[in-house]
PDB file of C-alpha atoms in Angstrom:
ATOM      1  CA  MET A   1      57.419 -18.685  50.589  1.00 55.00           C
ATOM      2  CA  LYS A   2      53.774 -18.411  51.607  1.00 54.00           C
ATOM      3  CA  LEU A   3      53.605 -14.872  50.176  1.00 51.00           C
ATOM      4  CA  THR A   4      55.131 -16.026  46.896  1.00 55.00           C
ATOM      5  CA  THR A   5      52.682 -18.918  46.716  1.00 55.00           C
ATOM      6  CA  ALA A   6      49.784 -16.559  47.373  1.00 51.00           C
ATOM      7  CA  ILE A   7      50.932 -14.178  44.661  1.00 51.00           C
ATOM      8  CA  VAL A   8      51.282 -17.035  42.180  1.00 48.00           C
ATOM      9  CA  GLY A   9      47.788 -18.221  43.124  1.00 52.00           C
ATOM     10  CA  VAL A  10      46.329 -14.772  42.553  1.00 47.00           C
ATOM     11  CA  VAL A  11      48.084 -14.480  39.209  1.00 48.00           C
ATOM     12  CA  LEU A  12      46.855 -17.899  38.088  1.00 50.00           C
ATOM     13  CA  THR A  13      43.305 -17.147  39.219  1.00 51.00           C
ATOM     14  CA  SER A  14      43.356 -13.788  37.469  1.00 51.00           C
ATOM     15  CA  GLY A  15      44.760 -15.406  34.350  1.00 51.00           C
ATOM     16  CA  ALA A  16      42.068 -18.061  34.358  1.00 52.00           C
ATOM     17  CA  ALA A  17      39.347 -15.436  34.844  1.00 52.00           C
ATOM     18  CA  PHE A  18      40.764 -13.359  31.994  1.00 46.00           C
ATOM     19  CA  ALA A  19      40.875 -16.402  29.730  1.00 53.00           C
ATOM     20  CA  GLN A  20      37.260 -17.238  30.555  1.00 59.00           C
ATOM     21  CA  GLN A  21      36.195 -13.656  29.842  1.00 59.00           C
ATOM     22  CA  GLN A  22      38.131 -13.660  26.572  1.00 63.00           C
ATOM     23  CA  GLU A  23      36.464 -16.919  25.547  1.00 69.00           C
ATOM     24  CA  ALA A  24      33.046 -15.508  26.421  1.00 73.00           C
ATOM     25  CA  ASN A  25      33.724 -12.488  24.204  1.00 84.00           C
ATOM     26  CA  ALA A  26      35.081 -14.557  21.330  1.00 90.00           C
ATOM     27  CA  PRO A  27      33.163 -14.598  18.035  1.00 92.00           C
ATOM     28  CA  SER A  28      30.955 -17.546  17.238  1.00 92.00           C
ATOM     29  CA  LEU A  29      31.923 -17.309  13.565  1.00 94.00           C
ATOM     30  CA  ALA A  30      35.042 -16.034  11.803  1.00 95.00           C
ATOM     31  CA  LEU A  31      35.268 -15.646   8.036  1.00 95.00           C
ATOM     32  CA  ILE A  32      38.827 -15.202   6.790  1.00 95.00           C
ATOM     33  CA  ASN A  33      40.740 -14.860   3.513  1.00 96.00           C
ATOM     34  CA  GLY A  34      37.812 -13.470   1.596  1.00 95.00           C
ATOM     35  CA  LYS A  35      36.446 -10.297   0.065  1.00 95.00           C
ATOM     36  CA  ILE A  36      34.099  -8.727   2.609  1.00 93.00           C
ATOM     37  CA  LEU A  37      32.001  -6.009   0.996  1.00 91.00           C
ATOM     38  CA  THR A  38      31.400  -3.723   3.966  1.00 88.00           C
ATOM     39  CA  MET A  39      29.007  -1.361   2.152  1.00 83.00           C
ATOM     40  CA  ASP A  40      30.261   1.476   4.354  1.00 84.00           C
ATOM     41  CA  GLY A  41      30.631   5.075   3.225  1.00 81.00           C
ATOM     42  CA  GLN A  42      33.975   4.353   1.580  1.00 85.00           C
ATOM     43  CA  SER A  43      32.877   1.010   0.055  1.00 85.00           C
ATOM     44  CA  LYS A  44      35.808  -0.717   1.778  1.00 89.00           C
ATOM     45  CA  VAL A  45      36.605  -4.360   1.055  1.00 94.00           C
ATOM     46  CA  ALA A  46      37.976  -6.254   4.059  1.00 94.00           C
ATOM     47  CA  GLU A  47      39.722  -9.603   4.286  1.00 95.00           C
ATOM     48  CA  ALA A  48      37.939 -11.091   7.290  1.00 95.00           C
ATOM     49  CA  LEU A  49      34.855 -10.798   9.447  1.00 94.00           C
ATOM     50  CA  ALA A  50      33.901 -11.867  12.986  1.00 95.00           C
ATOM     51  CA  VAL A  51      30.318 -12.526  14.110  1.00 94.00           C
ATOM     52  CA  ARG A  52      28.909 -13.033  17.621  1.00 91.00           C
ATOM     53  CA  ASP A  53      25.264 -13.632  18.541  1.00 87.00           C
ATOM     54  CA  GLY A  54      24.126 -12.868  15.024  1.00 85.00           C
ATOM     55  CA  ARG A  55      25.842  -9.462  14.938  1.00 89.00           C
ATOM     56  CA  ILE A  56      29.033  -8.310  13.256  1.00 90.00           C
ATOM     57  CA  LEU A  57      31.726  -8.058  15.914  1.00 91.00           C
ATOM     58  CA  ALA A  58      34.682  -6.893  13.848  1.00 93.00           C
ATOM     59  CA  VAL A  59      35.909  -6.458  10.292  1.00 93.00           C
ATOM     60  CA  GLY A  60      39.574  -6.358   9.321  1.00 93.00           C
ATOM     61  CA  ASP A  61      42.514  -8.404   8.084  1.00 95.00           C
ATOM     62  CA  ALA A  62      42.761 -12.151   8.656  1.00 94.00           C
ATOM     63  CA  ALA A  63      45.385 -11.887  11.400  1.00 94.00           C
ATOM     64  CA  THR A  64      43.265  -9.487  13.467  1.00 93.00           C
ATOM     65  CA  ILE A  65      40.129 -11.604  13.193  1.00 94.00           C
ATOM     66  CA  LYS A  66      41.964 -14.882  13.896  1.00 92.00           C
ATOM     67  CA  ALA A  67      43.371 -13.317  17.072  1.00 91.00           C
ATOM     68  CA  LEU A  68      39.811 -12.813  18.336  1.00 91.00           C
ATOM     69  CA  ALA A  69      38.828 -16.438  17.813  1.00 90.00           C
ATOM     70  CA  GLY A  70      38.265 -18.742  20.776  1.00 89.00           C
ATOM     71  CA  ASN A  71      38.018 -22.490  21.216  1.00 89.00           C
ATOM     72  CA  ARG A  72      34.375 -22.513  20.161  1.00 88.00           C
ATOM     73  CA  THR A  73      34.736 -20.156  17.209  1.00 92.00           C
ATOM     74  CA  ARG A  74      33.808 -21.695  13.878  1.00 93.00           C
ATOM     75  CA  THR A  75      36.368 -20.468  11.359  1.00 94.00           C
ATOM     76  CA  ILE A  76      35.689 -20.611   7.627  1.00 95.00           C
ATOM     77  CA  ASP A  77      38.428 -20.027   5.075  1.00 95.00           C
ATOM     78  CA  LEU A  78      36.644 -18.289   2.210  1.00 95.00           C
ATOM     79  CA  GLN A  79      39.541 -18.887  -0.171  1.00 95.00           C
ATOM     80  CA  GLY A  80      38.932 -15.605  -1.920  1.00 94.00           C
ATOM     81  CA  LYS A  81      35.144 -15.842  -2.098  1.00 95.00           C
ATOM     82  CA  THR A  82      33.012 -12.723  -1.699  1.00 93.00           C
ATOM     83  CA  VAL A  83      30.695 -12.005   1.231  1.00 92.00           C
ATOM     84  CA  VAL A  84      27.873  -9.471   0.972  1.00 86.00           C
ATOM     85  CA  PRO A  85      25.457  -8.264   3.664  1.00 80.00           C
ATOM     86  CA  GLY A  86      22.760 -10.896   4.214  1.00 73.00           C
ATOM     87  CA  LEU A  87      19.807  -8.613   3.670  1.00 67.00           C
ATOM     88  CA  ILE A  88      16.339 -10.131   3.500  1.00 62.00           C
ATOM     89  CA  ASP A  89      14.139  -8.063   1.185  1.00 63.00           C
ATOM     90  CA  THR A  90      10.499  -8.925   1.820  1.00 63.00           C
ATOM     91  CA  HIS A  91       9.541  -6.606  -1.033  1.00 64.00           C
ATOM     92  CA  ALA A  92       6.828  -5.095   1.123  1.00 62.00           C
ATOM     93  CA  HIS A  93       5.018  -2.118  -0.337  1.00 63.00           C
ATOM     94  CA  PHE A  94       4.378  -0.383   2.965  1.00 60.00           C
ATOM     95  CA  LYS A  95       1.472   1.723   1.756  1.00 62.00           C
ATOM     96  CA  ALA A  96      -0.332  -1.389   0.534  1.00 61.00           C
ATOM     97  CA  ALA A  97       0.689  -3.318   3.655  1.00 61.00           C
ATOM     98  CA  GLY A  98      -0.683  -0.592   5.892  1.00 62.00           C
ATOM     99  CA  LEU A  99      -4.022  -0.720   4.081  1.00 66.00           C
ATOM    100  CA  SER A 100      -4.282  -4.520   4.101  1.00 66.00           C
ATOM    101  CA  ASP A 101      -6.920  -4.549   6.839  1.00 68.00           C
ATOM    102  CA  TYR A 102      -9.149  -2.307   4.773  1.00 81.00           C
ATOM    103  CA  VAL A 103      -9.317  -4.343   1.559  1.00 89.00           C
ATOM    104  CA  VAL A 104     -10.473  -7.808   0.528  1.00 93.00           C
ATOM    105  CA  ASN A 105      -7.539 -10.219   0.599  1.00 92.00           C
ATOM    106  CA  MET A 106      -7.689 -11.953  -2.768  1.00 94.00           C
ATOM    107  CA  SER A 107      -4.271 -13.611  -2.611  1.00 89.00           C
ATOM    108  CA  GLY A 108      -5.606 -16.970  -1.417  1.00 92.00           C
ATOM    109  CA  ALA A 109      -8.337 -17.393  -4.032  1.00 96.00           C
ATOM    110  CA  LYS A 110      -7.817 -20.468  -6.211  1.00 96.00           C
ATOM    111  CA  THR A 111     -11.193 -20.587  -7.955  1.00 97.00           C
ATOM    112  CA  VAL A 112     -13.899 -18.132  -8.976  1.00 97.00           C
ATOM    113  CA  ALA A 113     -15.993 -19.487  -6.089  1.00 97.00           C
ATOM    114  CA  ASP A 114     -13.144 -18.763  -3.642  1.00 97.00           C
ATOM    115  CA  ALA A 115     -12.831 -15.194  -4.896  1.00 97.00           C
ATOM    116  CA  LEU A 116     -16.559 -14.530  -4.666  1.00 98.00           C
ATOM    117  CA  ALA A 117     -16.681 -16.046  -1.170  1.00 97.00           C
ATOM    118  CA  SER A 118     -13.928 -13.668  -0.006  1.00 97.00           C
ATOM    119  CA  ILE A 119     -15.806 -10.684  -1.387  1.00 97.00           C
ATOM    120  CA  LYS A 120     -19.079 -11.825   0.170  1.00 97.00           C
ATOM    121  CA  GLN A 121     -17.449 -12.270   3.571  1.00 96.00           C
ATOM    122  CA  PHE A 122     -15.943  -8.771   3.410  1.00 95.00           C
ATOM    123  CA  VAL A 123     -19.223  -7.201   2.250  1.00 96.00           C
ATOM    124  CA  ALA A 124     -20.960  -8.627   5.320  1.00 95.00           C
ATOM    125  CA  LYS A 125     -18.877  -6.261   7.466  1.00 92.00           C
ATOM    126  CA  LYS A 126     -19.816  -3.190   5.457  1.00 92.00           C
ATOM    127  CA  LYS A 127     -22.876  -0.998   5.106  1.00 93.00           C
ATOM    128  CA  PRO A 128     -24.763  -0.740   1.800  1.00 95.00           C
ATOM    129  CA  GLY A 129     -23.146   1.811  -0.462  1.00 93.00           C
ATOM    130  CA  GLU A 130     -19.654   1.492   1.030  1.00 93.00           C
ATOM    131  CA  TRP A 131     -16.851   0.808  -1.404  1.00 93.00           C
ATOM    132  CA  ILE A 132     -15.349  -2.693  -1.474  1.00 94.00           C
ATOM    133  CA  ILE A 133     -11.746  -2.714  -2.678  1.00 93.00           C
ATOM    134  CA  GLY A 134      -9.706  -5.825  -3.406  1.00 93.00           C
ATOM    135  CA  SER A 135      -6.015  -6.414  -2.792  1.00 89.00           C
ATOM    136  CA  ALA A 136      -3.682  -6.902  -5.742  1.00 88.00           C
ATOM    137  CA  TRP A 137      -3.957 -10.353  -7.320  1.00 93.00           C
ATOM    138  CA  HIS A 138      -3.763 -12.068 -10.717  1.00 94.00           C
ATOM    139  CA  PRO A 139      -6.868 -14.105 -11.587  1.00 96.00           C
ATOM    140  CA  PRO A 140      -5.587 -15.718 -14.831  1.00 95.00           C
ATOM    141  CA  SER A 141      -2.662 -17.311 -13.007  1.00 94.00           C
ATOM    142  CA  GLN A 142      -4.374 -17.840  -9.635  1.00 95.00           C
ATOM    143  CA  LEU A 143      -7.791 -19.184 -10.526  1.00 97.00           C
ATOM    144  CA  ALA A 144      -8.446 -22.636 -11.894  1.00 97.00           C
ATOM    145  CA  GLU A 145     -10.750 -21.028 -14.463  1.00 97.00           C
ATOM    146  CA  LYS A 146      -7.874 -18.829 -15.730  1.00 96.00           C
ATOM    147  CA  ARG A 147     -10.028 -15.720 -16.168  1.00 96.00           C
ATOM    148  CA  TYR A 148     -11.234 -12.506 -14.582  1.00 97.00           C
ATOM    149  CA  LEU A 149     -14.467 -12.134 -12.620  1.00 98.00           C
ATOM    150  CA  THR A 150     -17.461 -10.585 -14.400  1.00 97.00           C
ATOM    151  CA  ARG A 151     -19.527  -7.744 -13.012  1.00 97.00           C
ATOM    152  CA  GLN A 152     -22.546 -10.055 -12.914  1.00 97.00           C
ATOM    153  CA  GLU A 153     -20.679 -12.537 -10.700  1.00 98.00           C
ATOM    154  CA  ILE A 154     -19.547  -9.772  -8.371  1.00 98.00           C
ATOM    155  CA  ASP A 155     -23.082  -8.315  -8.314  1.00 98.00           C
ATOM    156  CA  GLY A 156     -24.275 -11.684  -7.014  1.00 97.00           C
ATOM    157  CA  VAL A 157     -22.302 -11.309  -3.770  1.00 98.00           C
ATOM    158  CA  ALA A 158     -22.264  -7.501  -3.542  1.00 97.00           C
ATOM    159  CA  PRO A 159     -25.497  -6.141  -5.045  1.00 97.00           C
ATOM    160  CA  ASN A 160     -25.605  -3.076  -2.800  1.00 97.00           C
ATOM    161  CA  ASN A 161     -21.940  -2.038  -2.754  1.00 96.00           C
ATOM    162  CA  PRO A 162     -19.608  -0.679  -5.426  1.00 95.00           C
ATOM    163  CA  VAL A 163     -16.742  -3.148  -5.882  1.00 96.00           C
ATOM    164  CA  TYR A 164     -13.358  -2.463  -7.440  1.00 95.00           C
ATOM    165  CA  LEU A 165     -10.815  -5.281  -7.780  1.00 95.00           C
ATOM    166  CA  ARG A 166      -7.355  -4.336  -8.969  1.00 91.00           C
ATOM    167  CA  THR A 167      -4.735  -6.787 -10.218  1.00 92.00           C
ATOM    168  CA  VAL A 168      -0.955  -6.847 -10.405  1.00 83.00           C
ATOM    169  CA  GLY A 169      -1.199  -6.378 -14.162  1.00 78.00           C
ATOM    170  CA  HIS A 170      -2.971  -4.015 -16.505  1.00 91.00           C
ATOM    171  CA  PHE A 171      -6.524  -5.118 -15.784  1.00 95.00           C
ATOM    172  CA  SER A 172      -9.087  -4.419 -13.066  1.00 95.00           C
ATOM    173  CA  MET A 173     -12.662  -5.533 -12.385  1.00 97.00           C
ATOM    174  CA  ALA A 174     -15.696  -3.576 -11.263  1.00 96.00           C
ATOM    175  CA  ASN A 175     -19.296  -4.497 -10.528  1.00 97.00           C
ATOM    176  CA  SER A 176     -22.386  -2.745 -11.870  1.00 97.00           C
ATOM    177  CA  MET A 177     -22.670  -0.217  -9.040  1.00 96.00           C
ATOM    178  CA  ALA A 178     -19.016   0.815  -9.367  1.00 95.00           C
ATOM    179  CA  LEU A 179     -19.457   1.303 -13.121  1.00 96.00           C
ATOM    180  CA  GLU A 180     -22.635   3.286 -12.523  1.00 95.00           C
ATOM    181  CA  LYS A 181     -20.920   5.572 -10.014  1.00 93.00           C
ATOM    182  CA  ALA A 182     -18.140   6.172 -12.548  1.00 93.00           C
ATOM    183  CA  GLY A 183     -20.688   7.019 -15.249  1.00 94.00           C
ATOM    184  CA  VAL A 184     -19.689   4.066 -17.407  1.00 95.00           C
ATOM    185  CA  THR A 185     -22.480   2.573 -19.491  1.00 95.00           C
ATOM    186  CA  LYS A 186     -22.851   0.308 -22.484  1.00 93.00           C
ATOM    187  CA  ALA A 187     -22.664   3.395 -24.671  1.00 94.00           C
ATOM    188  CA  THR A 188     -19.462   4.747 -23.109  1.00 95.00           C
ATOM    189  CA  PRO A 189     -16.674   4.818 -25.710  1.00 95.00           C
ATOM    190  CA  ASN A 190     -13.353   3.233 -24.947  1.00 96.00           C
ATOM    191  CA  PRO A 191     -10.722   5.731 -23.766  1.00 94.00           C
ATOM    192  CA  SER A 192      -7.492   6.222 -25.669  1.00 94.00           C
ATOM    193  CA  GLY A 193      -5.067   3.483 -24.641  1.00 94.00           C
ATOM    194  CA  GLY A 194      -7.652   1.301 -22.929  1.00 95.00           C
ATOM    195  CA  SER A 195     -11.035  -0.394 -23.150  1.00 96.00           C
ATOM    196  CA  PHE A 196     -14.144  -1.466 -21.293  1.00 97.00           C
ATOM    197  CA  GLU A 197     -14.393  -5.160 -22.066  1.00 97.00           C
ATOM    198  CA  ARG A 198     -17.715  -6.213 -23.600  1.00 96.00           C
ATOM    199  CA  ASP A 199     -19.321  -9.575 -24.285  1.00 95.00           C
ATOM    200  CA  SER A 200     -20.691 -10.787 -27.626  1.00 94.00           C
ATOM    201  CA  ALA A 201     -23.912  -8.815 -27.043  1.00 93.00           C
ATOM    202  CA  GLY A 202     -21.977  -5.618 -26.435  1.00 94.00           C
ATOM    203  CA  ASP A 203     -22.721  -5.543 -22.697  1.00 96.00           C
ATOM    204  CA  LEU A 204     -20.029  -4.522 -20.209  1.00 97.00           C
ATOM    205  CA  THR A 205     -18.336  -7.464 -18.503  1.00 97.00           C
ATOM    206  CA  GLY A 206     -16.848  -5.278 -15.764  1.00 97.00           C
ATOM    207  CA  VAL A 207     -13.257  -5.941 -16.867  1.00 97.00           C
ATOM    208  CA  LEU A 208     -11.274  -2.730 -17.297  1.00 97.00           C
ATOM    209  CA  VAL A 209      -8.181  -2.578 -19.474  1.00 96.00           C
ATOM    210  CA  GLU A 210      -5.320  -0.071 -19.138  1.00 95.00           C
ATOM    211  CA  THR A 211      -6.546   3.565 -19.129  1.00 94.00           C
ATOM    212  CA  ALA A 212     -10.169   2.479 -18.650  1.00 95.00           C
ATOM    213  CA  ILE A 213      -9.136   1.593 -15.098  1.00 94.00           C
ATOM    214  CA  ASP A 214      -8.618   5.253 -14.254  1.00 91.00           C
ATOM    215  CA  GLN A 215     -12.214   6.176 -14.973  1.00 88.00           C
ATOM    216  CA  VAL A 216     -13.461   3.867 -12.218  1.00 89.00           C
ATOM    217  CA  ARG A 217     -10.505   4.151  -9.869  1.00 83.00           C
ATOM    218  CA  LYS A 218     -10.677   7.942  -9.638  1.00 75.00           C
ATOM    219  CA  ASP A 219     -14.330   7.772  -8.568  1.00 65.00           C
ATOM    220  CA  ARG A 220     -13.636   5.808  -5.391  1.00 62.00           C
ATOM    221  CA  SER A 221     -14.349   7.899  -2.320  1.00 50.00           C
ATOM    222  CA  GLY A 222     -12.117   5.824  -0.072  1.00 46.00           C
ATOM    223  CA  VAL A 223     -11.190   2.292   0.775  1.00 45.00           C
ATOM    224  CA  ASP A 224     -12.950   2.011   4.111  1.00 41.00           C
ATOM    225  CA  GLY A 225     -16.627   2.759   3.990  1.00 40.00           C
ATOM    226  CA  GLY A 226     -16.305   5.986   2.059  1.00 43.00           C
ATOM    227  CA  ARG A 227     -13.594   7.475   4.274  1.00 48.00           C
ATOM    228  CA  ARG A 228      -9.916   7.565   3.554  1.00 53.00           C
ATOM    229  CA  VAL A 229      -7.510   5.765   5.827  1.00 51.00           C
ATOM    230  CA  SER A 230      -5.282   8.302   7.524  1.00 55.00           C
ATOM    231  CA  PRO A 231      -1.482   8.111   7.212  1.00 56.00           C
ATOM    232  CA  ILE A 232      -1.357   7.499  10.979  1.00 57.00           C
ATOM    233  CA  GLN A 233      -3.577   4.417  10.624  1.00 57.00           C
ATOM    234  CA  ALA A 234      -1.515   3.146   7.708  1.00 57.00           C
ATOM    235  CA  ARG A 235       1.770   3.704   9.590  1.00 59.00           C
ATOM    236  CA  GLY A 236       0.332   1.953  12.632  1.00 61.00           C
ATOM    237  CA  ARG A 237      -0.523  -1.092  10.550  1.00 58.00           C
ATOM    238  CA  CYS A 238       2.960  -1.059   8.999  1.00 61.00           C
ATOM    239  CA  ALA A 239       4.502  -0.969  12.488  1.00 66.00           C
ATOM    240  CA  GLU A 240       2.456  -4.035  13.439  1.00 63.00           C
ATOM    241  CA  LEU A 241       3.717  -5.870  10.352  1.00 60.00           C
ATOM    242  CA  VAL A 242       7.334  -4.985  11.169  1.00 63.00           C
ATOM    243  CA  ARG A 243       6.931  -6.207  14.769  1.00 66.00           C
ATOM    244  CA  ASP A 244       5.355  -9.438  13.519  1.00 62.00           C
ATOM    245  CA  HIS A 245       8.258  -9.951  11.097  1.00 58.00           C
ATOM    246  CA  GLN A 246      10.775  -9.388  13.892  1.00 63.00           C
ATOM    247  CA  ARG A 247       9.008 -11.922  16.125  1.00 64.00           C
ATOM    248  CA  ARG A 248       9.078 -14.504  13.340  1.00 57.00           C
ATOM    249  CA  ARG A 249      12.745 -13.809  12.645  1.00 58.00           C
ATOM    250  CA  ARG A 250      13.655 -14.268  16.310  1.00 62.00           C
ATOM    251  CA  GLY A 251      11.767 -17.556  16.280  1.00 58.00           C
ATOM    252  CA  HIS A 252      13.681 -18.754  13.218  1.00 53.00           C
ATOM    253  CA  LEU A 253      17.017 -17.802  14.763  1.00 54.00           C
ATOM    254  CA  ALA A 254      16.078 -19.605  17.990  1.00 56.00           C
ATOM    255  CA  GLN A 255      15.495 -22.753  15.933  1.00 51.00           C
ATOM    256  CA  GLY A 256      18.958 -22.476  14.446  1.00 50.00           C
ATOM    257  CA  HIS A 257      17.984 -21.047  11.066  1.00 47.00           C
ATOM    258  CA  ARG A 258      20.764 -18.917   9.654  1.00 47.00           C
ATOM    259  CA  GLY A 259      20.615 -15.907   7.368  1.00 45.00           C
ATOM    260  CA  PRO A 260      21.683 -15.857   3.714  1.00 42.00           C
ATOM    261  CA  ALA A 261      25.211 -14.655   4.419  1.00 41.00           C
ATOM    262  CA  ALA A 262      25.926 -17.458   6.876  1.00 42.00           C
ATOM    263  CA  ARG A 263      24.388 -20.095   4.610  1.00 42.00           C
ATOM    264  CA  GLY A 264      26.488 -19.035   1.666  1.00 42.00           C
ATOM    265  CA  ALA A 265      29.725 -18.436   3.532  1.00 43.00           C
ATOM    266  CA  GLY A 266      31.203 -21.855   2.865  1.00 39.00           C
ATOM    267  CA  ARG A 267      30.286 -22.004  -0.816  1.00 39.00           C
TER     268      ARG A 267
END
């Protein structure tokens, strides 16, 4: 009798331990009765999906996924809705991101004064004659004045450095020294498919349109004091940006923020 009791006790204990382990391994989220676009090599469409700790645990039919569920599993019946991978595209241009430390950040400028202050601050770190390059921006939509900067305004904060400011559109800006280095003068004819903007007196404003941009852009000797940034430096900066993004993402997940797929699962 004692032996039988002991065996029963062992079996019960083992059963309880197994149940606890099974519960610990159970998914935190189960999506069933849907169309799960797996995006695998065969473009398979599954019926259900299990997620644990923010990672896909299993994909299969509803019966298989339901069998994995535990007491704490949140189960959502998709009722035929489609689930796609919850990718977050930051639309980062890695080359530009890697060079971000070597150019003037113009993205925060809201007025002409803001833009000129950013240029002036960046120039203070450079030697006379070194190129000053701006990050991509869009003055007409960003600035309260709804216009581009003139070469005279840029000259006021960077009289001893060539300055080239690109935009996200078909215009760029250059100061007097940048135009001089490119050989552009008041008498320079407009290139085919572009123009050097001029004021009412016929003087260059420093605004470059379409193909006129190339004449100044090709003259730049580098974006960091006359030397080109090596691919290794650019890749290193990109790696820093990726690590920073991952840290932020972990912080958001720790606060209970869910990704796009989870947010849209019940819709």
